[in-house]
Amino acid sequence: MTAAQPKFTPRIFSGIQPSGGLTLGNYLGALKRFVEKQDEGIETIYCLVDLHAITVWQDPARLRDQTREAAAAFIAAGIDPKRSILFNQSQVSAHAELGWVLNCVARMGWMNRMTQWKDKAGKDAEKASLGLFAYPSLMAADILLYHATMVPVGEDQKQHVELCRDIAAKFNHDYGVDFFPLTEPLIEGAATRVMSLRDGTKKMSKSDPSDASRINLTDDADTIAQKLRKARTDAEPLPGTVAGLKHRPEARNLVNIYAALAGRTPAQVVAEYEGKGFGTFKPALADLAVAKLAPIATEMKRLMADPAEIDRILGDGADRADVIAQPILARTLEITGMIRSRKP
Ligand code: TYM
């Protein structure tokens, strides 16, 4: 937290959309780091943002399944639902309520500048949902509803977390309060932007039409190994320094993935593999990835066999999230001039 706002205790919030299976990008850029933060003993709140997911059409039955599958991925990756709060957004109605208030604080011009809005709405912005446009202000509500001070995310969410700071600052300024924290994005580690295995200039994404472009957290050992062995690369051997990867996006991506999975730096990885070709590096990477990821897929499958237990965990998480969220929402509404006269 910045020195200017000492009154906020450290609290982590982050979220993932359950709109499709999770990828290695979600794992290295977010989930693995969520587990690290939990294990550092900071208060951690993690949310499956189903209200964000419906900003583009979702089949209802699939959305429910994918939300459970994402919850299973969190738990299989090491999130302990007793130590962290794990829940789905729509079960805590305060998200939508604060989202509305922040819609009235955020400016159209700010939303228009969001690169994800431009990418997702594309040329057909007239046909995009109003929810897709307002998406970042709901994201700000997610964070500010818990007075979260830090938000671990991949690089692609940096602009949204910065916007959350702008919204918090404008709310504090307009109402003459020091109520919302100016939250910091935490973008750390070797794999804050994992790229497609087919094109090192494109982000690895669940929405890429090519399944070979990504590793899904549900992929089995053979599939993981095969996708990495077939990953696009160049013909050069690996350099001895990270600077040598500068114009080699595919090679850099694989080195970053290796480093993040191994808990090492890219510099350490290239120092070890200097002069080696991909004939040596790719099988080593495949072995490492299988060792780290295949047990997660196996555990997810086990957890998915008991959807009622997943729903129970999400319900319990939502209850605990609500206890933190309600007083912050109530105070926000008081600050904005709403009458609050109902008995609790
Ligand atoms: P989403 O669901 O697109 O992605 C979830 C998290 O995974 C990270 N990520 C990646 N990291 C590295 N390389 C990649 N290829 C990659 N792909 C995805 C994302 O950066 C993100 O951290 N708007 C958010 C969800 C959200 C949220 C929030 C996040 C809603 N409310 C509040 C933080 C705080 C999103 O769509 O993430």
CSV table of C-alpha atoms and ligand atoms in Angstrom, one decimal:
chain,number,residue,atom,x,y,z
A,1,MET,CA,0.0,0.0,0.0
A,2,THR,CA,1.2,3.5,-0.7
A,3,ALA,CA,2.4,5.5,2.3
A,4,ALA,CA,-0.3,8.1,1.7
A,5,GLN,CA,-3.0,5.5,2.7
A,6,PRO,CA,-1.8,3.8,5.8
A,7,LYS,CA,-5.2,2.9,7.1
A,8,PHE,CA,-5.9,0.1,4.8
A,9,THR,CA,-4.7,-3.3,6.0
A,10,PRO,CA,-3.2,-5.6,3.3
A,11,ARG,CA,-5.8,-7.6,1.5
A,12,ILE,CA,-5.6,-9.4,-1.8
A,13,PHE,CA,-8.5,-9.7,-4.2
A,14,SER,CA,-8.5,-11.2,-7.7
A,15,GLY,CA,-10.9,-12.8,-10.1
A,16,ILE,CA,-11.0,-15.1,-13.2
A,17,GLN,CA,-13.9,-15.4,-15.7
A,18,PRO,CA,-15.4,-18.8,-15.9
A,19,SER,CA,-16.2,-18.3,-19.5
A,20,GLY,CA,-14.3,-21.3,-20.9
A,21,GLY,CA,-11.7,-23.6,-19.5
A,22,LEU,CA,-8.6,-22.1,-17.8
A,23,THR,CA,-5.3,-22.1,-19.7
A,24,LEU,CA,-1.6,-22.2,-18.8
A,25,GLY,CA,-1.8,-18.4,-19.1
A,26,ASN,CA,-4.4,-18.2,-16.4
A,27,TYR,CA,-2.4,-20.6,-14.3
A,28,LEU,CA,1.0,-18.9,-14.5
A,29,GLY,CA,-0.2,-15.3,-14.8
A,30,ALA,CA,-2.8,-15.6,-12.0
A,31,LEU,CA,-3.7,-18.9,-10.3
A,32,LYS,CA,-0.2,-20.1,-9.3
A,33,ARG,CA,0.5,-16.6,-7.9
A,34,PHE,CA,-2.9,-16.6,-6.0
A,35,VAL,CA,-1.7,-19.7,-4.2
A,36,GLU,CA,1.7,-18.1,-3.4
A,37,LYS,CA,-0.1,-15.1,-1.9
A,38,GLN,CA,-2.3,-17.3,0.2
A,39,ASP,CA,0.7,-19.2,1.4
A,40,GLU,CA,2.4,-15.9,2.4
A,41,GLY,CA,-0.3,-15.5,4.9
A,42,ILE,CA,-2.0,-12.4,3.5
A,43,GLU,CA,-5.8,-12.3,3.6
A,44,THR,CA,-6.9,-13.5,0.1
A,45,ILE,CA,-10.2,-13.3,-1.6
A,46,TYR,CA,-10.7,-15.0,-5.0
A,47,CYS,CA,-13.8,-14.7,-7.1
A,48,LEU,CA,-15.2,-16.5,-10.2
A,49,VAL,CA,-16.6,-13.6,-12.0
A,50,ASP,CA,-19.8,-15.0,-13.5
A,51,LEU,CA,-21.4,-11.6,-13.9
A,52,HIS,CA,-18.4,-10.5,-16.0
A,53,ALA,CA,-18.8,-13.7,-18.1
A,54,ILE,CA,-22.3,-12.8,-19.3
A,55,THR,CA,-21.1,-9.6,-20.9
A,56,VAL,CA,-20.9,-11.9,-23.9
A,57,TRP,CA,-23.4,-14.7,-24.5
A,58,GLN,CA,-23.0,-17.8,-22.3
A,59,ASP,CA,-25.0,-20.9,-22.5
A,60,PRO,CA,-26.5,-21.1,-19.0
A,61,ALA,CA,-25.8,-24.8,-18.3
A,62,ARG,CA,-22.3,-24.5,-19.6
A,63,LEU,CA,-21.6,-21.4,-17.5
A,64,ARG,CA,-22.7,-23.3,-14.4
A,65,ASP,CA,-20.4,-26.2,-15.3
A,66,GLN,CA,-17.5,-24.0,-16.2
A,67,THR,CA,-17.9,-22.1,-12.9
A,68,ARG,CA,-17.6,-25.4,-11.0
A,69,GLU,CA,-14.7,-26.4,-13.1
A,70,ALA,CA,-12.9,-23.2,-12.4
A,71,ALA,CA,-13.5,-23.6,-8.7
A,72,ALA,CA,-12.1,-27.1,-9.0
A,73,ALA,CA,-9.0,-25.7,-10.8
A,74,PHE,CA,-8.4,-23.2,-7.9
A,75,ILE,CA,-8.6,-25.9,-5.3
A,76,ALA,CA,-6.6,-28.4,-7.3
A,77,ALA,CA,-3.9,-25.8,-7.8
A,78,GLY,CA,-3.6,-25.2,-4.1
A,79,ILE,CA,-6.2,-22.7,-3.0
A,80,ASP,CA,-7.5,-23.8,0.4
A,81,PRO,CA,-11.1,-22.6,0.7
A,82,LYS,CA,-10.7,-22.4,4.5
A,83,ARG,CA,-7.7,-20.1,4.3
A,84,SER,CA,-8.8,-18.1,1.3
A,85,ILE,CA,-12.3,-17.0,0.5
A,86,LEU,CA,-13.4,-18.6,-2.8
A,87,PHE,CA,-16.8,-17.8,-4.3
A,88,ASN,CA,-18.7,-16.9,-7.4
A,89,GLN,CA,-19.5,-13.2,-7.9
A,90,SER,CA,-23.3,-13.4,-8.5
A,91,GLN,CA,-23.8,-14.9,-5.0
A,92,VAL,CA,-22.8,-11.6,-3.4
A,93,SER,CA,-25.2,-9.1,-4.7
A,94,ALA,CA,-23.2,-6.2,-3.4
A,95,HIS,CA,-20.9,-6.5,-6.4
A,96,ALA,CA,-23.7,-5.5,-8.7
A,97,GLU,CA,-24.9,-2.8,-6.4
A,98,LEU,CA,-21.5,-1.1,-5.9
A,99,GLY,CA,-21.0,-1.7,-9.7
A,100,TRP,CA,-23.9,0.6,-10.3
A,101,VAL,CA,-22.6,3.4,-8.0
A,102,LEU,CA,-19.2,3.2,-9.8
A,103,ASN,CA,-20.9,3.3,-13.2
A,104,CYS,CA,-22.0,6.8,-12.1
A,105,VAL,CA,-18.5,7.8,-11.1
A,106,ALA,CA,-16.6,6.3,-14.1
A,107,ARG,CA,-16.5,8.4,-17.3
A,108,MET,CA,-17.4,7.1,-20.8
A,109,GLY,CA,-14.1,8.5,-22.1
A,110,TRP,CA,-12.2,6.3,-19.6
A,111,MET,CA,-14.1,3.2,-20.7
A,112,ASN,CA,-13.5,4.1,-24.4
A,113,ARG,CA,-9.8,4.0,-23.9
A,114,MET,CA,-9.7,0.4,-22.6
A,115,THR,CA,-7.8,-1.7,-25.0
A,116,GLN,CA,-9.7,-4.9,-24.1
A,117,TRP,CA,-13.0,-3.1,-24.9
A,118,LYS,CA,-11.6,-2.1,-28.3
A,119,ASP,CA,-10.3,-5.6,-28.9
A,120,LYS,CA,-13.5,-7.4,-27.8
A,121,ALA,CA,-16.0,-5.0,-29.3
A,122,GLY,CA,-14.0,-4.7,-32.4
A,123,LYS,CA,-15.6,-2.8,-35.3
A,124,ASP,CA,-19.0,-3.8,-34.2
A,125,ALA,CA,-19.1,-1.8,-31.0
A,126,GLU,CA,-22.8,-0.8,-31.7
A,127,LYS,CA,-23.8,-4.4,-31.2
A,128,ALA,CA,-21.7,-5.1,-28.1
A,129,SER,CA,-23.6,-5.3,-24.8
A,130,LEU,CA,-23.7,-2.3,-22.5
A,131,GLY,CA,-22.3,-4.7,-19.8
A,132,LEU,CA,-19.2,-5.3,-21.9
A,133,PHE,CA,-18.6,-1.5,-22.1
A,134,ALA,CA,-19.1,-1.1,-18.3
A,135,TYR,CA,-17.1,-4.3,-17.5
A,136,PRO,CA,-14.1,-2.4,-16.0
A,137,SER,CA,-16.3,-0.5,-13.5
A,138,LEU,CA,-17.8,-3.8,-12.3
A,139,MET,CA,-14.2,-5.0,-11.9
A,140,ALA,CA,-13.4,-1.9,-9.8
A,141,ALA,CA,-16.5,-2.7,-7.7
A,142,ASP,CA,-15.1,-6.3,-7.1
A,143,ILE,CA,-11.9,-4.9,-5.8
A,144,LEU,CA,-13.2,-1.9,-3.9
A,145,LEU,CA,-16.0,-3.8,-2.2
A,146,TYR,CA,-13.3,-5.5,0.0
A,147,HIS,CA,-11.0,-2.5,0.3
A,148,ALA,CA,-8.5,-4.7,-1.4
A,149,THR,CA,-5.0,-3.2,-1.4
A,150,MET,CA,-3.4,-5.5,-3.9
A,151,VAL,CA,-4.6,-7.3,-7.0
A,152,PRO,CA,-2.4,-10.0,-8.6
A,153,VAL,CA,-3.1,-10.2,-12.3
A,154,GLY,CA,-1.5,-10.9,-15.6
A,155,GLU,CA,-0.2,-8.0,-17.7
A,156,ASP,CA,-3.4,-7.8,-19.8
A,157,GLN,CA,-5.4,-6.6,-16.8
A,158,LYS,CA,-3.0,-3.8,-15.7
A,159,GLN,CA,-5.0,-1.1,-17.5
A,160,HIS,CA,-8.2,-2.2,-15.7
A,161,VAL,CA,-6.6,-2.1,-12.3
A,162,GLU,CA,-5.2,1.3,-13.0
A,163,LEU,CA,-8.7,2.4,-14.0
A,164,CYS,CA,-9.9,1.1,-10.6
A,165,ARG,CA,-7.5,3.5,-9.0
A,166,ASP,CA,-8.9,6.4,-11.1
A,167,ILE,CA,-12.4,5.4,-10.1
A,168,ALA,CA,-11.5,5.2,-6.4
A,169,ALA,CA,-9.7,8.5,-6.5
A,170,LYS,CA,-12.6,10.2,-8.2
A,171,PHE,CA,-15.1,8.8,-5.7
A,172,ASN,CA,-12.9,10.0,-2.8
A,173,HIS,CA,-12.5,13.4,-4.4
A,174,ASP,CA,-16.1,13.9,-5.4
A,175,TYR,CA,-17.5,13.0,-2.0
A,176,GLY,CA,-14.7,14.5,0.0
A,177,VAL,CA,-13.7,11.3,1.7
A,178,ASP,CA,-10.7,9.0,2.0
A,179,PHE,CA,-12.9,5.9,1.8
A,180,PHE,CA,-11.6,3.7,-1.0
A,181,PRO,CA,-7.9,2.5,-1.3
A,182,LEU,CA,-5.8,3.2,-4.3
A,183,THR,CA,-5.2,-0.5,-5.1
A,184,GLU,CA,-1.9,-1.7,-6.6
A,185,PRO,CA,-1.7,-4.2,-9.4
A,186,LEU,CA,0.7,-7.0,-8.6
A,187,ILE,CA,2.3,-8.1,-11.9
A,188,GLU,CA,5.2,-10.3,-11.0
A,189,GLY,CA,7.2,-13.3,-12.1
A,190,ALA,CA,8.4,-14.8,-15.4
A,191,ALA,CA,5.1,-15.4,-17.1
A,192,THR,CA,2.9,-12.4,-16.7
A,193,ARG,CA,2.0,-12.6,-20.4
A,194,VAL,CA,2.1,-16.2,-21.7
A,195,MET,CA,1.9,-16.3,-25.5
A,196,SER,CA,0.2,-18.7,-27.9
A,197,LEU,CA,2.1,-21.8,-28.7
A,198,ARG,CA,1.4,-21.2,-32.4
A,199,ASP,CA,2.2,-17.5,-32.6
A,200,GLY,CA,4.6,-15.9,-30.2
A,201,THR,CA,3.1,-12.4,-30.8
A,202,LYS,CA,-0.4,-13.4,-29.7
A,203,LYS,CA,-1.6,-13.9,-26.1
A,204,MET,CA,-2.4,-17.5,-25.1
A,205,SER,CA,-6.2,-17.4,-24.7
A,206,LYS,CA,-9.2,-19.6,-24.1
A,207,SER,CA,-11.0,-17.9,-27.0
A,208,ASP,CA,-8.3,-18.8,-29.6
A,209,PRO,CA,-10.0,-21.1,-32.2
A,210,SER,CA,-6.9,-23.3,-32.2
A,211,ASP,CA,-6.7,-25.7,-29.3
A,212,ALA,CA,-3.0,-26.3,-30.2
A,213,SER,CA,-2.3,-22.7,-29.3
A,214,ARG,CA,-2.8,-23.3,-25.6
A,215,ILE,CA,-2.5,-25.8,-22.8
A,216,ASN,CA,-5.8,-26.2,-20.9
A,217,LEU,CA,-5.6,-27.1,-17.3
A,218,THR,CA,-7.8,-30.1,-18.1
A,219,ASP,CA,-5.3,-31.5,-20.7
A,220,ASP,CA,-3.8,-34.9,-19.8
A,221,ALA,CA,-0.1,-35.7,-19.7
A,222,ASP,CA,0.1,-36.8,-23.3
A,223,THR,CA,-1.7,-33.8,-24.7
A,224,ILE,CA,0.4,-31.4,-22.7
A,225,ALA,CA,3.7,-33.0,-23.9
A,226,GLN,CA,2.5,-33.2,-27.5
A,227,LYS,CA,1.4,-29.5,-27.6
A,228,LEU,CA,4.7,-28.4,-26.2
A,229,ARG,CA,6.7,-30.6,-28.6
A,230,LYS,CA,4.8,-29.2,-31.5
A,231,ALA,CA,5.0,-25.6,-30.3
A,232,ARG,CA,6.3,-23.2,-33.0
A,233,THR,CA,9.9,-22.2,-32.6
A,234,ASP,CA,12.8,-20.9,-34.7
A,235,ALA,CA,15.8,-23.0,-35.8
A,236,GLU,CA,18.5,-21.2,-33.6
A,237,PRO,CA,20.0,-22.7,-30.5
A,238,LEU,CA,19.2,-21.0,-27.2
A,239,PRO,CA,21.3,-17.9,-26.3
A,240,GLY,CA,23.1,-17.5,-23.0
A,241,THR,CA,21.4,-14.3,-22.0
A,242,VAL,CA,17.8,-13.1,-21.9
A,243,ALA,CA,18.8,-10.2,-24.2
A,244,GLY,CA,19.5,-12.8,-26.9
A,245,LEU,CA,15.7,-13.7,-26.9
A,246,LYS,CA,14.7,-10.1,-27.8
A,247,HIS,CA,13.6,-10.8,-31.4
A,248,ARG,CA,12.6,-14.4,-30.8
A,249,PRO,CA,9.1,-14.3,-29.4
A,250,GLU,CA,8.4,-18.0,-29.5
A,251,ALA,CA,11.7,-18.9,-27.9
A,252,ARG,CA,11.2,-16.3,-25.2
A,253,ASN,CA,7.7,-17.6,-24.5
A,254,LEU,CA,8.9,-21.2,-24.0
A,255,VAL,CA,11.8,-20.0,-21.7
A,256,ASN,CA,9.4,-17.9,-19.7
A,257,ILE,CA,7.0,-20.8,-19.3
A,258,TYR,CA,9.9,-23.1,-18.2
A,259,ALA,CA,11.1,-20.5,-15.7
A,260,ALA,CA,7.7,-19.9,-14.2
A,261,LEU,CA,6.9,-23.6,-13.9
A,262,ALA,CA,10.4,-24.3,-12.3
A,263,GLY,CA,10.2,-21.3,-10.0
A,264,ARG,CA,13.4,-19.9,-11.6
A,265,THR,CA,14.3,-16.8,-13.5
A,266,PRO,CA,14.5,-16.7,-17.4
A,267,ALA,CA,18.2,-15.8,-17.0
A,268,GLN,CA,18.9,-19.0,-15.0
A,269,VAL,CA,17.1,-21.1,-17.6
A,270,VAL,CA,19.0,-19.7,-20.6
A,271,ALA,CA,22.3,-20.0,-18.7
A,272,GLU,CA,21.5,-23.7,-18.2
A,273,TYR,CA,20.4,-24.3,-21.8
A,274,GLU,CA,22.9,-22.0,-23.6
A,275,GLY,CA,23.8,-23.4,-27.0
A,276,LYS,CA,21.2,-26.2,-26.8
A,277,GLY,CA,18.6,-26.6,-29.6
A,278,PHE,CA,14.8,-27.1,-29.2
A,279,GLY,CA,15.4,-30.8,-29.7
A,280,THR,CA,16.8,-30.8,-26.2
A,281,PHE,CA,14.8,-27.9,-24.6
A,282,LYS,CA,11.3,-28.9,-25.7
A,283,PRO,CA,11.4,-32.4,-24.2
A,284,ALA,CA,12.8,-31.0,-20.9
A,285,LEU,CA,10.0,-28.4,-20.9
A,286,ALA,CA,7.4,-31.0,-21.7
A,287,ASP,CA,8.6,-33.2,-18.8
A,288,LEU,CA,8.5,-30.3,-16.4
A,289,ALA,CA,5.0,-29.1,-17.5
A,290,VAL,CA,3.6,-32.6,-17.2
A,291,ALA,CA,5.1,-33.0,-13.7
A,292,LYS,CA,3.6,-29.7,-12.6
A,293,LEU,CA,0.3,-29.7,-14.5
A,294,ALA,CA,-1.0,-33.3,-14.9
A,295,PRO,CA,-1.6,-33.7,-11.2
A,296,ILE,CA,-3.8,-30.6,-11.3
A,297,ALA,CA,-5.9,-32.1,-14.1
A,298,THR,CA,-6.3,-35.3,-12.2
A,299,GLU,CA,-7.3,-33.6,-9.0
A,300,MET,CA,-9.8,-31.4,-10.9
A,301,LYS,CA,-11.4,-34.5,-12.3
A,302,ARG,CA,-11.8,-35.9,-8.8
A,303,LEU,CA,-13.3,-32.7,-7.5
A,304,MET,CA,-15.7,-32.4,-10.4
A,305,ALA,CA,-17.2,-35.8,-9.5
A,306,ASP,CA,-18.9,-34.1,-6.5
A,307,PRO,CA,-20.5,-30.9,-7.8
A,308,ALA,CA,-22.6,-30.5,-4.7
A,309,GLU,CA,-19.4,-30.2,-2.6
A,310,ILE,CA,-18.1,-27.5,-4.9
A,311,ASP,CA,-21.4,-25.6,-4.6
A,312,ARG,CA,-21.1,-25.9,-0.8
A,313,ILE,CA,-17.6,-24.4,-0.9
A,314,LEU,CA,-18.7,-21.6,-3.1
A,315,GLY,CA,-21.7,-20.9,-0.9
A,316,ASP,CA,-19.6,-20.8,2.2
A,317,GLY,CA,-17.1,-18.5,0.5
A,318,ALA,CA,-20.0,-16.2,-0.6
A,319,ASP,CA,-21.3,-16.0,3.0
A,320,ARG,CA,-17.8,-15.0,4.3
A,321,ALA,CA,-17.3,-12.5,1.4
A,322,ASP,CA,-20.7,-11.0,2.2
A,323,VAL,CA,-19.7,-10.3,5.8
A,324,ILE,CA,-16.8,-8.1,4.5
A,325,ALA,CA,-18.8,-6.6,1.6
A,326,GLN,CA,-22.0,-5.5,3.3
A,327,PRO,CA,-20.6,-2.8,5.6
A,328,ILE,CA,-18.5,-1.3,2.9
A,329,LEU,CA,-21.5,-1.2,0.5
A,330,ALA,CA,-23.7,0.3,3.3
A,331,ARG,CA,-21.1,3.0,4.0
A,332,THR,CA,-20.7,3.7,0.3
A,333,LEU,CA,-24.5,4.2,-0.1
A,334,GLU,CA,-24.5,6.5,3.0
A,335,ILE,CA,-21.7,8.6,1.6
A,336,THR,CA,-23.6,9.0,-1.7
A,337,GLY,CA,-26.8,10.2,0.1
A,338,MET,CA,-29.1,7.2,0.1
A,339,ILE,CA,-31.5,6.7,3.1
A,340,ARG,CA,-30.6,3.5,5.0
A,341,SER,CA,-33.5,3.1,7.5
A,342,ARG,CA,-34.3,-0.7,7.2
A,343,LYS,CA,-33.5,-2.9,10.2
A,344,PRO,CA,-30.7,-5.3,9.4
B,1,TYM,P1,-9.4,-13.3,-17.3
B,1,TYM,O1,-10.5,-14.2,-16.8
B,1,TYM,O2,-9.3,-12.9,-18.7
B,1,TYM,O3,-8.0,-13.8,-16.8
B,1,TYM,C1,-7.8,-14.2,-15.4
B,1,TYM,C2,-6.4,-13.9,-15.0
B,1,TYM,O4,-5.5,-14.6,-15.9
B,1,TYM,C3,-4.6,-13.7,-16.4
B,1,TYM,N1,-4.2,-14.2,-17.8
B,1,TYM,C4,-3.0,-14.3,-18.2
B,1,TYM,N2,-1.8,-14.1,-17.6
B,1,TYM,C5,-0.7,-14.4,-18.4
B,1,TYM,N3,-0.7,-14.8,-19.6
B,1,TYM,C6,-1.9,-15.0,-20.3
B,1,TYM,N4,-1.9,-15.4,-21.5
B,1,TYM,C7,-3.1,-14.8,-19.6
B,1,TYM,N5,-4.4,-14.9,-19.9
B,1,TYM,C8,-5.1,-14.5,-18.8
B,1,TYM,C9,-5.3,-12.4,-16.4
B,1,TYM,O5,-4.4,-11.3,-16.5
B,1,TYM,C10,-6.0,-12.4,-15.1
B,1,TYM,O6,-5.2,-12.1,-14.1
B,1,TYM,N6,-11.3,-8.9,-15.9
B,1,TYM,C11,-10.6,-10.0,-15.4
B,1,TYM,C12,-11.4,-10.7,-14.3
B,1,TYM,C13,-11.7,-9.9,-13.1
B,1,TYM,C14,-10.8,-9.4,-12.1
B,1,TYM,C15,-11.6,-8.7,-11.2
B,1,TYM,C16,-9.4,-9.6,-11.9
B,1,TYM,C17,-13.0,-9.4,-12.8
B,1,TYM,N7,-12.9,-8.7,-11.7
B,1,TYM,C18,-11.0,-8.1,-10.1
B,1,TYM,C19,-8.9,-8.9,-10.8
B,1,TYM,C20,-9.7,-8.2,-9.9
B,1,TYM,C21,-10.5,-11.0,-16.6
B,1,TYM,O7,-11.2,-11.0,-17.5
B,1,TYM,O8,-9.5,-11.9,-16.4
